[in-house]
Coordinates of C-alpha atoms and ligand atoms in Angstrom, one line a residue:
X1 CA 2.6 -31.0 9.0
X2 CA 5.5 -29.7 11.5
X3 CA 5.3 -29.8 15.1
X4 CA 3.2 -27.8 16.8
X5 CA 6.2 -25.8 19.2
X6 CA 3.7 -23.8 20.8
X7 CA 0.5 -24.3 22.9
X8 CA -0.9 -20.8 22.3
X9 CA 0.2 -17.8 20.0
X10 CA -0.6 -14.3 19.3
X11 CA -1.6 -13.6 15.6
X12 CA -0.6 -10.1 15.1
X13 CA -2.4 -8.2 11.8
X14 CA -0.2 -5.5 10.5
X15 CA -0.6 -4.5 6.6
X16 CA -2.3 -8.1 6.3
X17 CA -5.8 -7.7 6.9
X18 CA -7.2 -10.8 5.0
X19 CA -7.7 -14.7 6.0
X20 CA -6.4 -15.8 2.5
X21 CA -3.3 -16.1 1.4
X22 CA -1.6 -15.1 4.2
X23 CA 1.1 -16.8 4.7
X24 CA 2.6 -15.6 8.3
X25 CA -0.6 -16.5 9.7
X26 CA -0.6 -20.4 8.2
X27 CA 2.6 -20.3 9.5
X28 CA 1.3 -19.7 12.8
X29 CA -1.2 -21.9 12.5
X30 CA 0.9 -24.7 11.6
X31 CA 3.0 -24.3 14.4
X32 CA 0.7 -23.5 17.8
X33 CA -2.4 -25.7 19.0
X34 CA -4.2 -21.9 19.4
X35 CA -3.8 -18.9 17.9
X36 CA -5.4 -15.1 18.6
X37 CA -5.6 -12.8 16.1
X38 CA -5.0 -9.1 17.5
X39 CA -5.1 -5.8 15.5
X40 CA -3.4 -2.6 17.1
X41 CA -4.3 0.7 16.3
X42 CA -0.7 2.0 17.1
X43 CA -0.9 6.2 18.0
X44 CA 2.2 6.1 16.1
X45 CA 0.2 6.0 13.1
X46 CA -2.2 9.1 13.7
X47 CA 0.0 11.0 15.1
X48 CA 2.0 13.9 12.9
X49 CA 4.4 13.8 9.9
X50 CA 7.0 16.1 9.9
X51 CA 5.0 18.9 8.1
X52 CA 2.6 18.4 10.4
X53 CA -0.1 17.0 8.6
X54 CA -1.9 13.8 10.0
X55 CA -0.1 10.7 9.4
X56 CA -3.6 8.3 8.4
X57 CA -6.0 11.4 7.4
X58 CA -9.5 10.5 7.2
X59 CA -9.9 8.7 4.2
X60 CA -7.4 6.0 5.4
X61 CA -8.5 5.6 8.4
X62 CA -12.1 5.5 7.4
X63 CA -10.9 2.4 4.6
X64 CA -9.3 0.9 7.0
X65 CA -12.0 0.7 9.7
X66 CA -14.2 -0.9 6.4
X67 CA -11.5 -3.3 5.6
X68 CA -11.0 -4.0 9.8
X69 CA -14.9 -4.4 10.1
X70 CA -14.8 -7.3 6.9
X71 CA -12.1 -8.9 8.8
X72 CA -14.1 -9.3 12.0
X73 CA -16.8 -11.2 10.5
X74 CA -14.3 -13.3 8.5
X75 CA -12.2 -14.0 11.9
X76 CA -15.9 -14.9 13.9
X77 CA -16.8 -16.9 10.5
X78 CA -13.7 -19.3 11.2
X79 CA -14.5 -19.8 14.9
X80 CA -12.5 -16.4 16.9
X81 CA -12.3 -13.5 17.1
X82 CA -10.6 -10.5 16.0
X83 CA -8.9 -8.7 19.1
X84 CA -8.8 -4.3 18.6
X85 CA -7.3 -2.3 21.0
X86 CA -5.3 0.7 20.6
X87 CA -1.4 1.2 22.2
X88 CA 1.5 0.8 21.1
X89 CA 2.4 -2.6 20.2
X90 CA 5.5 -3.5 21.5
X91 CA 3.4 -3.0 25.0
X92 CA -0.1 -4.2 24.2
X93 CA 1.3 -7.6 22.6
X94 CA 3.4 -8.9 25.6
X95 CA 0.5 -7.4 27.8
X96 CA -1.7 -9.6 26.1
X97 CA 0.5 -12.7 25.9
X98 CA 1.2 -12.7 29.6
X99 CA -2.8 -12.7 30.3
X100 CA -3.8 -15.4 27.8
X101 CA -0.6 -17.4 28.5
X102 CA 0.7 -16.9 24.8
X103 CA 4.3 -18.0 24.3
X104 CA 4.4 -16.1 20.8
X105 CA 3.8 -13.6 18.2
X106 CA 3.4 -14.2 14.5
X107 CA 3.5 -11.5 12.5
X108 CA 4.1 -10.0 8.7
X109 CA 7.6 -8.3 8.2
X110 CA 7.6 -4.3 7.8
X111 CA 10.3 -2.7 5.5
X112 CA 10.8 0.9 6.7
X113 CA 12.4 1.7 9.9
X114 CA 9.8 3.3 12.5
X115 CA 8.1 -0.6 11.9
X116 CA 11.2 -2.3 12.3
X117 CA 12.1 -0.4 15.0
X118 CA 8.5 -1.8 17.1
X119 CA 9.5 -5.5 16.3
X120 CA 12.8 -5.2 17.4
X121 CA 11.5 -3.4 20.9
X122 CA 8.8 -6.5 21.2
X123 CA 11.1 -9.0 20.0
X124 CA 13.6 -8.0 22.8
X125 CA 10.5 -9.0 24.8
X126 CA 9.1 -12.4 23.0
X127 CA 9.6 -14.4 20.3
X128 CA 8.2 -12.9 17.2
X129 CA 8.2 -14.7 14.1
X130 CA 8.2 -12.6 11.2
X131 CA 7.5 -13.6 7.2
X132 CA 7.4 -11.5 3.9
X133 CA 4.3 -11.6 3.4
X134 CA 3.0 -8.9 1.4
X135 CA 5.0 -9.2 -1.6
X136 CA 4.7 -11.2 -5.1
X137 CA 8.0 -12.8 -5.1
X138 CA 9.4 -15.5 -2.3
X139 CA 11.9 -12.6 -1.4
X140 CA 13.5 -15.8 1.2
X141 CA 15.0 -17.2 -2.5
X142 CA 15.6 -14.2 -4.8
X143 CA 19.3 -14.7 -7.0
X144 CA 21.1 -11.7 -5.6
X145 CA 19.2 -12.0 -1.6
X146 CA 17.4 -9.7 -0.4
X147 CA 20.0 -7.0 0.7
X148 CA 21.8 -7.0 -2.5
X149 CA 19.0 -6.2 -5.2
X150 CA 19.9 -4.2 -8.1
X151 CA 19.2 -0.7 -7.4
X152 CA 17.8 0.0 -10.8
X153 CA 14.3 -1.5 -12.0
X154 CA 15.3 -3.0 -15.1
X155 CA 18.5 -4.8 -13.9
X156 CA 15.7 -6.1 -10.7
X157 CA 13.2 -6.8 -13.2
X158 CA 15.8 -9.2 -16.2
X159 CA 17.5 -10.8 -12.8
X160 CA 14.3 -11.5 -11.3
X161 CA 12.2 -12.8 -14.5
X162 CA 15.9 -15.4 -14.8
X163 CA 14.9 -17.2 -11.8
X164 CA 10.7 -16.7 -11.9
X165 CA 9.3 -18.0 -8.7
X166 CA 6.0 -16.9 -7.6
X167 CA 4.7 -19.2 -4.7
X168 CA 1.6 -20.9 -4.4
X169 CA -1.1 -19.6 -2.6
X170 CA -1.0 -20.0 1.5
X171 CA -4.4 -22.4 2.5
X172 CA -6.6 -20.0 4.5
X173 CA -7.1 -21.2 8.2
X174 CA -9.6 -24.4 9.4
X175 CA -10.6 -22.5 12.7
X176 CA -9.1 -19.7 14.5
X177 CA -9.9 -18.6 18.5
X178 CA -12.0 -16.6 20.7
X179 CA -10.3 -14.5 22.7
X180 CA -9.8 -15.6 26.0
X181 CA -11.4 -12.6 27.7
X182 CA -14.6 -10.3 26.8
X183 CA -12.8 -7.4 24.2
X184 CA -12.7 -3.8 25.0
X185 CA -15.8 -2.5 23.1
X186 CA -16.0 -0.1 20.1
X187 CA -15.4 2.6 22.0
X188 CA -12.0 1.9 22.8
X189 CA -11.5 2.1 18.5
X190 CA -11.1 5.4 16.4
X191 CA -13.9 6.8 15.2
X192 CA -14.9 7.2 11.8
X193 CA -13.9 10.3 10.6
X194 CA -16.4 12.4 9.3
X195 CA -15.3 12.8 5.8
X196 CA -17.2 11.1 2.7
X197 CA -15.3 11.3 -1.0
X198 CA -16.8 13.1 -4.0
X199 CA -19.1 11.1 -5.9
X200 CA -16.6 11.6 -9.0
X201 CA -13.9 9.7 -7.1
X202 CA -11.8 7.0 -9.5
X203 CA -12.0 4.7 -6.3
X204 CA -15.6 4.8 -5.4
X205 CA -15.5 1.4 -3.7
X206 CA -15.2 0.3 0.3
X207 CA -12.1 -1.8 2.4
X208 CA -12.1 -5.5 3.3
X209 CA -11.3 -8.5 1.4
X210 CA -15.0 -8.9 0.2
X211 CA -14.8 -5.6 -1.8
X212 CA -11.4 -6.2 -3.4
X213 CA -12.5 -9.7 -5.0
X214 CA -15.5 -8.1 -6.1
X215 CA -13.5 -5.2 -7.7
X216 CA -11.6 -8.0 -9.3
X217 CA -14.4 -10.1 -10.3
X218 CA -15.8 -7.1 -12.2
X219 CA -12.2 -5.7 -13.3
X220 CA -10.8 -9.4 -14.7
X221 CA -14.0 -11.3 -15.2
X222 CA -16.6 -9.6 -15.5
X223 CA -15.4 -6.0 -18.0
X224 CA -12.4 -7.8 -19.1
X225 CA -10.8 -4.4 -18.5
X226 CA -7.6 -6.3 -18.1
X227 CA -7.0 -7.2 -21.6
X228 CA -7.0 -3.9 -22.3
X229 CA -4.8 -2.2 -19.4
X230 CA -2.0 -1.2 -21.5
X231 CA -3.6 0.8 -23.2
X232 CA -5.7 2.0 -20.8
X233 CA -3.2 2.6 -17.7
X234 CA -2.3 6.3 -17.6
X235 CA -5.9 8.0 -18.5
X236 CA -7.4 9.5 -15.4
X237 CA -11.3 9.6 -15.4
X238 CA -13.3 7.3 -13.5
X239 CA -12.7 3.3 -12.2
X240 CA -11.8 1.5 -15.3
X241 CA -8.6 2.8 -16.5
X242 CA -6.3 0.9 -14.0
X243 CA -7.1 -1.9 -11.8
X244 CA -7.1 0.2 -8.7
X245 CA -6.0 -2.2 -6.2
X246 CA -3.6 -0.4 -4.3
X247 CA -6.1 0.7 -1.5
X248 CA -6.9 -3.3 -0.7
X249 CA -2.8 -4.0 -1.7
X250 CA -1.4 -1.1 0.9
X251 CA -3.3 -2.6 3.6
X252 CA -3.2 -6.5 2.7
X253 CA -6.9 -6.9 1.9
X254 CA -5.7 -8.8 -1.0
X255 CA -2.3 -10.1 -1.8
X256 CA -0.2 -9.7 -4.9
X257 CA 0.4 -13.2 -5.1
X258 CA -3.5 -13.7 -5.5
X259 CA -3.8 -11.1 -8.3
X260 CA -1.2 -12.8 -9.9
X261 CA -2.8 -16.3 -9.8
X262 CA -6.1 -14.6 -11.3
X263 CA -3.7 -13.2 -14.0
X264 CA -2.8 -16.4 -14.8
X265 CA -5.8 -17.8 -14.4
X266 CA -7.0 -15.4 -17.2
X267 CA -4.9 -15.9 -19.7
X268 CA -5.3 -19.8 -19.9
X269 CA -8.7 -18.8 -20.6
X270 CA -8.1 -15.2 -22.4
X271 CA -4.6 -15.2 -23.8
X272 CA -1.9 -14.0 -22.4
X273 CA -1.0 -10.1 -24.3
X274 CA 0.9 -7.5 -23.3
X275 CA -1.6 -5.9 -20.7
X276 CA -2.1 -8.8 -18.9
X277 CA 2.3 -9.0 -18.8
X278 CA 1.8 -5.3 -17.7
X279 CA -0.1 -6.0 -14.5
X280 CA 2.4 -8.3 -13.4
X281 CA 4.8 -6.0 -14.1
X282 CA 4.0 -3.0 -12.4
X283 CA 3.5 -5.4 -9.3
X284 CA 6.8 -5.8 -9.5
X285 CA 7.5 -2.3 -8.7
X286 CA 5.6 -2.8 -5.9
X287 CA 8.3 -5.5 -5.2
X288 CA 11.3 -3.6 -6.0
X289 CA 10.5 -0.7 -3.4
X290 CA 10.1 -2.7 -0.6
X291 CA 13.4 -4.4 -1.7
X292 CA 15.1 -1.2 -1.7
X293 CA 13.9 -0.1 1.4
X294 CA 15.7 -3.4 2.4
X295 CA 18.5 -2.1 0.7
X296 CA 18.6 1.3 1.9
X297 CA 17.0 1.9 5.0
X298 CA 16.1 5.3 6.6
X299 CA 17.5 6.6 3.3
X300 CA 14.3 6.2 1.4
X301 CA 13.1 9.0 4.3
X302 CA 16.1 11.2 4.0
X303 CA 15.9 14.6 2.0
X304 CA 19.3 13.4 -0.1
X305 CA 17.6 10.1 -1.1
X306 CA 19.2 6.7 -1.3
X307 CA 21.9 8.6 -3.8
X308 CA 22.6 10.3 -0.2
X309 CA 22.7 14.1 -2.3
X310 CA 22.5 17.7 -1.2
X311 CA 19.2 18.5 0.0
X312 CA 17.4 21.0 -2.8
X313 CA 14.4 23.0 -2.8
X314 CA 13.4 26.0 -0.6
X315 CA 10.6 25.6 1.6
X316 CA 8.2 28.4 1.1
X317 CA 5.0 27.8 3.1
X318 CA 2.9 29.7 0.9
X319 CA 3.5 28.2 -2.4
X320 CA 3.3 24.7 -0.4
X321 CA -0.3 25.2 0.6
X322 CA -1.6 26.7 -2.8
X323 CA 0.2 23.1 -4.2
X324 CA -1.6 21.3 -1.5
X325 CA -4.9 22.9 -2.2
X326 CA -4.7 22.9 -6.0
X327 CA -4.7 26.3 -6.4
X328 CA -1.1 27.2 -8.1
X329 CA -2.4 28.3 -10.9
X330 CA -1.6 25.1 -13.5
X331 CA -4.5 23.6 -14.4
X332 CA -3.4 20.3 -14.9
X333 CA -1.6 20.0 -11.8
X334 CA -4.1 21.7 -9.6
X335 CA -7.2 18.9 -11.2
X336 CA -5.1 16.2 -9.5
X337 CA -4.3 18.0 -6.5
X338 CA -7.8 18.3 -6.0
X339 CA -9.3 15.1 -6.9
X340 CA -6.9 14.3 -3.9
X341 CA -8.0 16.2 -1.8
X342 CA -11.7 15.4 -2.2
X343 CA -10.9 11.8 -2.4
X344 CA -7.8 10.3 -1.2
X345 CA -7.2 9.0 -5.0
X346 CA -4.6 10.0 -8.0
X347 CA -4.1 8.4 -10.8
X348 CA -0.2 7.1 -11.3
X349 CA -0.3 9.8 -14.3
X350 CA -1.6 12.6 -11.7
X351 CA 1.0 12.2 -8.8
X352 CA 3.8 11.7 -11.4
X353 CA 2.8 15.5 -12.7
X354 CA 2.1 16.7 -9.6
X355 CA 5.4 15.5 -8.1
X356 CA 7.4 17.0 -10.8
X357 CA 5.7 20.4 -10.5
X358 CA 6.1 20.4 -6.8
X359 CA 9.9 19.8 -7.2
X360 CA 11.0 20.7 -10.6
X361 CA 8.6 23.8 -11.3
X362 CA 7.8 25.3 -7.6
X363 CA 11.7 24.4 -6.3
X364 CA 10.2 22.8 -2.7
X365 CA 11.4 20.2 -0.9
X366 CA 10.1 16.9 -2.1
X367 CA 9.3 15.5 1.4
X368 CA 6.9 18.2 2.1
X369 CA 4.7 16.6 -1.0
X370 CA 5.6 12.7 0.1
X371 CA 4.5 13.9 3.6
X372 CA 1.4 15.5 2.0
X373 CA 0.7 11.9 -0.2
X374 CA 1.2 9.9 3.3
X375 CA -1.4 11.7 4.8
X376 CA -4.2 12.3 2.4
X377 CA -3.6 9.0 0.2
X378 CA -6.0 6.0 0.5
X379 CA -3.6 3.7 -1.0
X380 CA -0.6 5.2 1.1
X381 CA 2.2 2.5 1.4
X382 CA 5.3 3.8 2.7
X383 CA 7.8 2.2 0.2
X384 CA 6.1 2.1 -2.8
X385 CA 5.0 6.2 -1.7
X386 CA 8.4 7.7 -0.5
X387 CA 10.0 4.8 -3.7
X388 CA 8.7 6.9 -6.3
X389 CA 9.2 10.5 -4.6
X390 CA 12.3 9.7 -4.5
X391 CA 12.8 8.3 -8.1
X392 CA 11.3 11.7 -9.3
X393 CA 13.2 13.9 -7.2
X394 CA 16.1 12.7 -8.5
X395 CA 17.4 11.3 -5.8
X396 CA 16.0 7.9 -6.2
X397 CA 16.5 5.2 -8.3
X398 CA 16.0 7.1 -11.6
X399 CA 19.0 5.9 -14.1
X400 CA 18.5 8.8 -15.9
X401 CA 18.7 11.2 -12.9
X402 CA 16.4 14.0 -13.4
X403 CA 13.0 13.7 -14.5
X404 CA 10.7 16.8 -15.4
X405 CA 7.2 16.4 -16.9
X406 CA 6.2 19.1 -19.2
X407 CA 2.3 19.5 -17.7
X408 CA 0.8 21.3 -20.6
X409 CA 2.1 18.8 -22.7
X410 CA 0.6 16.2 -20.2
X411 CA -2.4 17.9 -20.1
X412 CA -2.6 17.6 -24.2
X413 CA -2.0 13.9 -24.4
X414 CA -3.6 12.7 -21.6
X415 CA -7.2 15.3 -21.5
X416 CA -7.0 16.4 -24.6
X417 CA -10.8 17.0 -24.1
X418 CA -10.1 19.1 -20.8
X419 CA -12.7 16.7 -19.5
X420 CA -10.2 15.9 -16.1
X421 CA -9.6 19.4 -15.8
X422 CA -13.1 20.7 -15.8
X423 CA -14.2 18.1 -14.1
X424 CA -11.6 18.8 -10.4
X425 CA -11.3 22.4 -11.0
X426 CA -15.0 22.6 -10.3
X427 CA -15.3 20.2 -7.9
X428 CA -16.8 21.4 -4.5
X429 CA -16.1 18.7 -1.6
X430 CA -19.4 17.0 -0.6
X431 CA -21.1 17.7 3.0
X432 CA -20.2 15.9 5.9
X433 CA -22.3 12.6 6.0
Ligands
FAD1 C1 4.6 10.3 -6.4 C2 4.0 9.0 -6.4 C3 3.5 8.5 -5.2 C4 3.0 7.2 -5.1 N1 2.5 6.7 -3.9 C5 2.0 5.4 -3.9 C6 1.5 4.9 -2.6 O1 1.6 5.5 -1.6 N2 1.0 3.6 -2.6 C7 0.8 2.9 -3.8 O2 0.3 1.8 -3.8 N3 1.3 3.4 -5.0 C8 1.9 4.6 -5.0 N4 2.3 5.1 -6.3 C9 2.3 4.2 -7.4 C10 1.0 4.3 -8.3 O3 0.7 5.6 -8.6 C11 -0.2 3.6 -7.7 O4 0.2 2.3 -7.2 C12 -1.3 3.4 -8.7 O5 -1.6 4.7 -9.3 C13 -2.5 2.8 -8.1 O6 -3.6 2.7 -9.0 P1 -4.0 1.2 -9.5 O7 -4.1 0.3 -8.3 O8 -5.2 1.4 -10.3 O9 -2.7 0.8 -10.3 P2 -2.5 -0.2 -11.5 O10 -2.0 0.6 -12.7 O11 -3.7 -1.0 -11.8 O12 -1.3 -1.1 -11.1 C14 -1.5 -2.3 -10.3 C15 -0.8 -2.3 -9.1 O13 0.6 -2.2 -9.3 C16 1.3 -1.5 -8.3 N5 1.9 -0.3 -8.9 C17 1.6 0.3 -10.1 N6 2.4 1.4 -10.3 C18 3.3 1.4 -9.3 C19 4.4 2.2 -9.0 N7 4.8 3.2 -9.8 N8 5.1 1.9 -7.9 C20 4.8 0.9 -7.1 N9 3.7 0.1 -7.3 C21 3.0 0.3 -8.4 C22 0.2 -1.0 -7.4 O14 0.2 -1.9 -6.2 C23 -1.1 -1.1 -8.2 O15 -2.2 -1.3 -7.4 C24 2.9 6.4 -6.3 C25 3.3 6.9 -7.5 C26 3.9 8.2 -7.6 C27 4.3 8.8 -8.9

């Protein structure tokens, strides 16, 4: 056990909202006799994109109250107590460490810059100690650093598999602490928004740590849908096809390292095939983005893309919106656009069609659509969201440069049926609840 430095420290959640696994709070807890846990609902996060749409629309921020509201009774379960209040952090953390007598913060690291920029304003003010924490592989011992990854997939992928080192699990914590003063009541939180997704939703499940492992239980365990995944990846009807963690991933309900444990798990008792490779595999992507926003920077953000090109596409406000709605015209690409927008949730074969007919078919900016995904997706995470923009713009890490998707032939292979199409095109958004 190493010395405890500190008498009392701030635990700050970000995009780590379990007990489990995580590994910047054990770290925390290793080294302070008491530590607080905090959550801030920063304003930067509601307020506008660009485009002006909503930065956390309503089905985020109603997921992430769930997920918020499972990690309250976990904190009370272990003894504290989970501290909301809304602000800006780099002012409501020192606030709080100068009223509780906390000589720290212990936080997970953030890859993109408007993040990075808040620890660096509160680090200027206290010591913050930061850990990856939200990733599969100990990015602290990767074989090229973590500055210098390969900027294509594959060359990440054969480098990375050379030197495999996924750690073990971080314990979860013994006890935690009550906060030292009665919290500001639920009032001071956002409400939830007054939204509800259509019952046809591929994601019809709730946030919090509780839900994921159940969706995994059932997913793993219990349908052995993960034997199968493969195979089953890119259809788009309904909750089996993929494993549909990213929700419970984007906003660290459940870490990647504990999927991958469970994958392992299963195939000592399974088999290992190639679907069960496959899951570990696209978690890598996961991996990769945040490792080239690392890389890159506020690149990832800009309109030439890491590959720093000539901004294309013409913004035409018109064609933008019937895109947005799902009302171009193509039916495939207007079914995902509006199982979107009545539910927060694409399939990865969905936003990679509607991507490419946003930039390749309609000629508009490719922000304007990653701006639209950051707002309306439940599973938004910046890298891996503005990662694969990028990569299909063209202006990403795409070795072979452009990449167009012919829909109808999309729509052939993947709803042959029409079944998808029928389904979205009718679709009417449910009332308000
Ligand atoms: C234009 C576009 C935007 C996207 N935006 C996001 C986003 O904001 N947040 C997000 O989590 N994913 C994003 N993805 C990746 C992918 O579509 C989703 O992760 C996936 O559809 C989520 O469903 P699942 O959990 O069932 O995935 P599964 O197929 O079961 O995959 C398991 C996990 O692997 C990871 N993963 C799978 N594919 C990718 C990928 N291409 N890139 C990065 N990670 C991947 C996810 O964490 C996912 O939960 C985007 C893809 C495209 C083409």
């Amino acid at each position: 056990m190493p010395s405890r430095t500190y008498d009392r420290v701030l635990f700050w959640f970000r995009d780590d909202l379990r007990l489990n696994d995580n590994l910047a709070l054990r770290h925390a807890l290793d080294r302070a006799r008491q530590v607080h846990a905090v959550f801030v609902f920063d304003p930067l996060r509601w307020s506008k994109t660009p485009r002006g749409f909503d930065k956390t629309g309503p089905f985020r921020t109603n997921f992430l109250l769930e997920t918020l509201e499972d990690l309250r009774q976990q904190v009370a379960r272990a003894g504290g107590e989970l501290w909301l209040e809304q602000g800006a952090p780099q002012e409501v953390l020192p606030r709080l460490a100068r009223r509780w007598g906390a000589q720290a913060v212990f936080a997970t690291q953030a890859y993109t810059q408007e993040e990075e920029d808040r620890e660096m304003e509160l680090a200027a003010l206290l010591p913050l100690h930061l850990y990856h924490n939200s990733v599969l592989l100990d990015f602290d011992d990767l074989p090229f650093g973590d500055r210098k990854t390969p900027s294509t997939f594959t060359d990440f992928r054969l480098r990375a598999e050379e030197r495999w080192s996924v750690p073990e699990l971080a314990a979860p914590p013994e006890r935690l602490w009550p906060a030292p003063e009665p919290a500001p009541g639920p009032e001071a939180l956002p409400p939830r928004r007054p939204v509800r997704p259509h019952p046809a939703t591929a994601f019809p499940f709730g946030g919090g740590s509780t839900q994921a492992w159940l969706r995994l239980e059932q997913y793993f365990w219990k349908s052995q849908d993960l034997a199968r995944y493969k195979v089953t990846r890119d259809q788009m009807l309904g909750p089996g096809f993929s494993s549909k963690f990213s929700p419970w991933l984007a906003n660290g309900a459940i870490s990647p390292r504990e999927i991958y444990w469970e994958v392992k798990r299963f195939e000592q008792q399974h088999g290992a095939n190639e679907s069960t490779y496959w899951m570990v595999f696209e978690l890598l992507w996961r991996d990769f983005f945040k490792l080239m926003a690392l890389k890159f920077g506020p690149k990832l953000f800009w309109p030439g893309g890491i590959k720093g090109k000539p901004p294309r596409g013409k913004w035409d406000p018109e064609a933008f919106e019937r895109w947005r709605l799902g009302q171009t015209g193509q039916p495939f690409c207007d079914a995902n656009m509006r199982e979107l927008l009545l539910t927060g949730f694409m399939s990865n074969r969905g936003r990679q069609n509607a991507a490419s007919y946003l930039v390749h078919e309609l000629g508009l900016p490719w922000l304007a659509g990653a701006q639209w995904f950051e707002s309306q997706l439940i599973d938004y995470d910046p890298t891996s969201n503005y990662g694969n923009w990028t990569y299909l713009a063209g202006v990403g890490n795409d070795p072979r440069g452009e990449r167009t998707f012919n829909l109808e032939g999309q729509a052939q292979r993947y709803d042959p049926q029409g079944e998808f199409q029928r389904l979205w095109l009718g679709a009417q958004a449910p009332p308000e609840p």
